[in-house]
Short mmCIF file of C-alpha atoms in Angstrom, two decimals:
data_model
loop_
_atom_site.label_atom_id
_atom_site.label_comp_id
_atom_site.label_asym_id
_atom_site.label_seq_id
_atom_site.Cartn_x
_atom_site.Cartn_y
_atom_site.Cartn_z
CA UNK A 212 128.39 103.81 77.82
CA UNK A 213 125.37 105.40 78.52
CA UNK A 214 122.72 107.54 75.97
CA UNK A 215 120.75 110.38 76.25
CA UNK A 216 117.90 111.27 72.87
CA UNK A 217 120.20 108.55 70.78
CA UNK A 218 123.90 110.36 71.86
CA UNK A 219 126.61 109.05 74.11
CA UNK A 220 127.28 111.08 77.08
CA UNK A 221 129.26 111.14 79.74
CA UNK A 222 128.75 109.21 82.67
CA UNK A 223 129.50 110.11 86.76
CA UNK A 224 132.87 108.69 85.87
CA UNK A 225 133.67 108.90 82.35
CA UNK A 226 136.13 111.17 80.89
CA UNK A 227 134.32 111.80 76.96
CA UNK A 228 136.81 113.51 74.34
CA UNK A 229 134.88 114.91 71.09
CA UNK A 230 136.81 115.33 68.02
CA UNK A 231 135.06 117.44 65.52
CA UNK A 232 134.94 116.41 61.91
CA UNK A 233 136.71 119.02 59.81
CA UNK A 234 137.33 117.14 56.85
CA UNK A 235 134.57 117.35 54.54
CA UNK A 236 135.52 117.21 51.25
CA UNK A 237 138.37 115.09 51.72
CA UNK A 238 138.30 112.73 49.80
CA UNK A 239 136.61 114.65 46.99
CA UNK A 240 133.76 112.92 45.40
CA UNK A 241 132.54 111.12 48.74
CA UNK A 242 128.48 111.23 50.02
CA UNK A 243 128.08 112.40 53.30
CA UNK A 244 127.90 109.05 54.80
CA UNK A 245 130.97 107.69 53.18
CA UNK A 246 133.17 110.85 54.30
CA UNK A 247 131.76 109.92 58.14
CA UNK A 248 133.13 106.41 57.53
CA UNK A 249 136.36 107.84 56.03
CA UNK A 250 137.03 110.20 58.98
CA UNK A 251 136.15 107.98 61.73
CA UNK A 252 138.03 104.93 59.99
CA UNK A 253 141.81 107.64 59.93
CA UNK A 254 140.49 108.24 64.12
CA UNK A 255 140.41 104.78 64.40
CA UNK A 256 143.73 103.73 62.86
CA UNK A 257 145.23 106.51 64.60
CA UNK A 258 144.01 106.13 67.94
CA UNK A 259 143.78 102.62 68.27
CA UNK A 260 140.40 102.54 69.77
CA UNK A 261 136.60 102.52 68.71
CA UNK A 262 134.62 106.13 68.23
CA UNK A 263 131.05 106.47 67.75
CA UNK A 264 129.78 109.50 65.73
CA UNK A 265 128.08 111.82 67.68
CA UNK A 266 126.92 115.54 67.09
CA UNK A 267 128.24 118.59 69.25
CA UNK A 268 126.10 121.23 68.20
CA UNK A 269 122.25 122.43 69.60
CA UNK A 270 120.08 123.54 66.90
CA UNK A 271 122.17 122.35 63.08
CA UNK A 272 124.80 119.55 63.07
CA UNK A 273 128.38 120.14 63.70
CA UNK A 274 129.40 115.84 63.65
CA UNK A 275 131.94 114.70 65.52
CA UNK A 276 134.05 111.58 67.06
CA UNK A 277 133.15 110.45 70.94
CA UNK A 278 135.76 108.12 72.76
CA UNK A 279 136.59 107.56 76.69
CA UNK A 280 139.51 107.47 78.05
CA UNK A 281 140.12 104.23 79.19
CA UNK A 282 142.04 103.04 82.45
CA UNK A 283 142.90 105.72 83.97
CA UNK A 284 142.94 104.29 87.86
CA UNK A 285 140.83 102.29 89.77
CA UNK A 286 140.99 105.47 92.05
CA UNK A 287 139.14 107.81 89.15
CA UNK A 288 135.41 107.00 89.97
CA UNK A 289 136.11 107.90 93.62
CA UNK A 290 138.53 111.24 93.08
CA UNK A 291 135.66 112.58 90.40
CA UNK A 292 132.38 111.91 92.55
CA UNK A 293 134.11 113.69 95.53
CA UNK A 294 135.20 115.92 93.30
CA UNK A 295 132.28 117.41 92.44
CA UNK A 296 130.61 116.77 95.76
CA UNK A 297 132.36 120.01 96.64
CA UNK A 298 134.92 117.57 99.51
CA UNK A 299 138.18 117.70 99.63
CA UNK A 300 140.53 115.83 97.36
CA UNK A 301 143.57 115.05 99.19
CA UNK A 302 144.45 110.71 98.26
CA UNK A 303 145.86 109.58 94.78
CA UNK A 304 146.02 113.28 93.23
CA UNK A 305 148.63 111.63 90.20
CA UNK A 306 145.94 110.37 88.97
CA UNK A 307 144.34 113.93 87.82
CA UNK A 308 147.33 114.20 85.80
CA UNK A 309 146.92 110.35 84.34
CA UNK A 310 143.72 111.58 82.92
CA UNK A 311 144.95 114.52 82.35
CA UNK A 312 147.77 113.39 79.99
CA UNK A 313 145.37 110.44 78.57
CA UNK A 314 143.43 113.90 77.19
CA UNK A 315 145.78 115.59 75.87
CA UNK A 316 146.72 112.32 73.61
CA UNK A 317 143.97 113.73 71.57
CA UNK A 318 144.87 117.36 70.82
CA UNK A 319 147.06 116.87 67.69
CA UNK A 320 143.33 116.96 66.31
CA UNK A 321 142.23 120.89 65.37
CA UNK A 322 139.01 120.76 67.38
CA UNK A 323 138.38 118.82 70.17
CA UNK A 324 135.24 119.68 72.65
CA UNK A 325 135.46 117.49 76.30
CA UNK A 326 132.93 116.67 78.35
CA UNK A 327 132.39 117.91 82.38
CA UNK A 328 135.13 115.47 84.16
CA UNK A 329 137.53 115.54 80.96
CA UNK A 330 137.39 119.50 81.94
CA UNK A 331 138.21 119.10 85.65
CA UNK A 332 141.21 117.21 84.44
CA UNK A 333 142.62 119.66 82.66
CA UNK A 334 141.94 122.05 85.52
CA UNK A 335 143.51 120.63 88.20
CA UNK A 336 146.63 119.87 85.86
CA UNK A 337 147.04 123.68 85.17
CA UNK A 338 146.45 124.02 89.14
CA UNK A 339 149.73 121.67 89.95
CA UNK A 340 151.30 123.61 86.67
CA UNK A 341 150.57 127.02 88.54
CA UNK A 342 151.80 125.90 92.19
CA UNK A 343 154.79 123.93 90.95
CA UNK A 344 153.99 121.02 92.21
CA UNK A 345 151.10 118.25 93.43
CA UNK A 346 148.78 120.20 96.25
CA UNK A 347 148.03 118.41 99.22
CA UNK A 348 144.07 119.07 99.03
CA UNK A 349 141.68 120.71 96.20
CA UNK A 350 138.79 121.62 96.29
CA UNK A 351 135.94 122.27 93.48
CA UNK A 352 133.76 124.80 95.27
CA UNK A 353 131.40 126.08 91.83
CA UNK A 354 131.23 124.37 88.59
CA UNK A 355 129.00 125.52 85.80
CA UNK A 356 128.59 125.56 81.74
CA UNK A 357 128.08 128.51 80.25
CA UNK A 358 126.91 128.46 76.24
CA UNK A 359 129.24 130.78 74.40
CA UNK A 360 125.77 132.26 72.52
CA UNK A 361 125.05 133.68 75.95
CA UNK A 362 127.95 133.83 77.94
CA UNK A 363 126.44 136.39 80.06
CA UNK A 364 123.57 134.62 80.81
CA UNK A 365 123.42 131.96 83.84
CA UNK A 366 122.91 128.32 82.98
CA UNK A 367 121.91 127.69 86.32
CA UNK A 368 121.07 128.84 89.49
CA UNK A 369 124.00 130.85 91.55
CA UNK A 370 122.58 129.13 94.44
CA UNK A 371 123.52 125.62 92.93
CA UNK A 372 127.48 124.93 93.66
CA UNK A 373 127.98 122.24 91.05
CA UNK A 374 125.70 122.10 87.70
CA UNK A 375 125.53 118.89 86.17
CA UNK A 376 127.88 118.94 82.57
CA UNK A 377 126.00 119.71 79.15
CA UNK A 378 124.43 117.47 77.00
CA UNK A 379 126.50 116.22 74.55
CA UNK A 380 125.13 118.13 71.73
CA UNK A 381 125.92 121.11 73.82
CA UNK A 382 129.54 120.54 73.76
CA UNK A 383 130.83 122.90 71.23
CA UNK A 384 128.88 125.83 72.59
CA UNK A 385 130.47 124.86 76.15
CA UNK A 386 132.32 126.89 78.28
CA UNK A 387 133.40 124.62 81.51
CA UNK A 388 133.83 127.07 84.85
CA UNK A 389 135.39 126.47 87.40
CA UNK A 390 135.48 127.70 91.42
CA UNK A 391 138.41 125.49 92.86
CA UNK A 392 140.85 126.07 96.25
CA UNK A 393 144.13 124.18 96.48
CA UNK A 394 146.33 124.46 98.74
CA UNK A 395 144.11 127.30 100.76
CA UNK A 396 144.86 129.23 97.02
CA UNK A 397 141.61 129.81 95.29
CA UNK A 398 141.78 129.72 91.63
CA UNK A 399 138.80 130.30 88.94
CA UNK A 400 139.04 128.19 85.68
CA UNK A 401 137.34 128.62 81.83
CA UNK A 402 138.25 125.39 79.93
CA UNK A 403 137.04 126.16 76.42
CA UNK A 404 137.95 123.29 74.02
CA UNK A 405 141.27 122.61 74.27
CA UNK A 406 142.03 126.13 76.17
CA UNK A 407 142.42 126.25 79.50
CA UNK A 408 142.45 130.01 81.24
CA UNK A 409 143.71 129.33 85.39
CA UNK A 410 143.11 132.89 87.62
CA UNK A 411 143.89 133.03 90.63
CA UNK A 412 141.25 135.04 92.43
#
């Protein structure tokens, strides 16, 4: 688990889930501090795991919940760094939907923000949705962020295939995009929270 200005973030091979506190207020009659406690102590009970309170929002504090998902394969490190080396993916492609599924555990929660990898997941398991089926190779030819403030503006240069993922406290502004070709079928990709829009182009 690695840090960036005091904040988790997610690592070349981590897959980071954010779940956004909306329950202030509830209990009534709590301080701040004690309502953080409350919320992550109902994550932890329901989720079986540890969280660590993080904030998802640049410039005022929107707090939220950070976890990994945990043992997904032994393959994982390997399929994400070639991933977004812009190579083809063509070995142990069940184990985008693993992760994939391991994400999704997650979204009975309103708002949930994910970081760069946890995005790719959910990509390539609308890809296999769209093609009806497991494609031999994929391909991630562009990724970028875009902040929804400035959705018309570049984050990046055009000239640079795959951006590194946003900051952590960037993740609620986040728009994940996606260049990817599967299959010889290239698809563009928006995963916006839990939304994930698949074109293909």
């Amino acid at each position: 688990m690695e840090k960036h200005g005091g904040q988790i973030f997610e690592g070349p091979a981590e897959i980071l889930v954010c779940i956004v506190d909306d329950h202030y207020g509830v209990p009534e009659g709590m301080g701040e501090e004690e309502e953080y406690d409350w919320f992550k102590n109902q994550l932890e009970v329901d989720f079986s795991q540890s969280f660590e309170e993080v904030d998802v929002a640049p410039g005022y504090s929107l707090p939220a919940f950070a976890t990994f998902i945990q043992n997904v394969s032994e393959y994982w490190p390997v399929l994400v760094a070639t991933f977004f080396l812009a190579k083809p993916v063509s070995e142990n492609m069940e184990v985008w939907l693993k992760a994939a599924k391991g994400i999704r555990h997650y979204f009975s929660r309103a708002e949930v923000v994910l970081g760069r990898n946890a995005a790719a997941a959910l990509v390539v398991e609308a890809i296999c949705e769209n093609l009806d089926g497991m494609p031999r190779t994929i391909e991630c030819h562009h990724y970028q962020w875009r902040d929804r403030r400035f959705v018309e503006l570049s984050m990046g240069s055009d000239d640079e295939a795959i951006q590194e993922g946003p900051r952590t406290e960037y993740l609620s502004m986040a728009i994940h995009k996606f260049k990817i070709r599967a299959d010889g079928v290239e698809f563009e990709a928006d995963v916006d929270g839990k939304s994930v829009q698949l074109r293909r182009i």
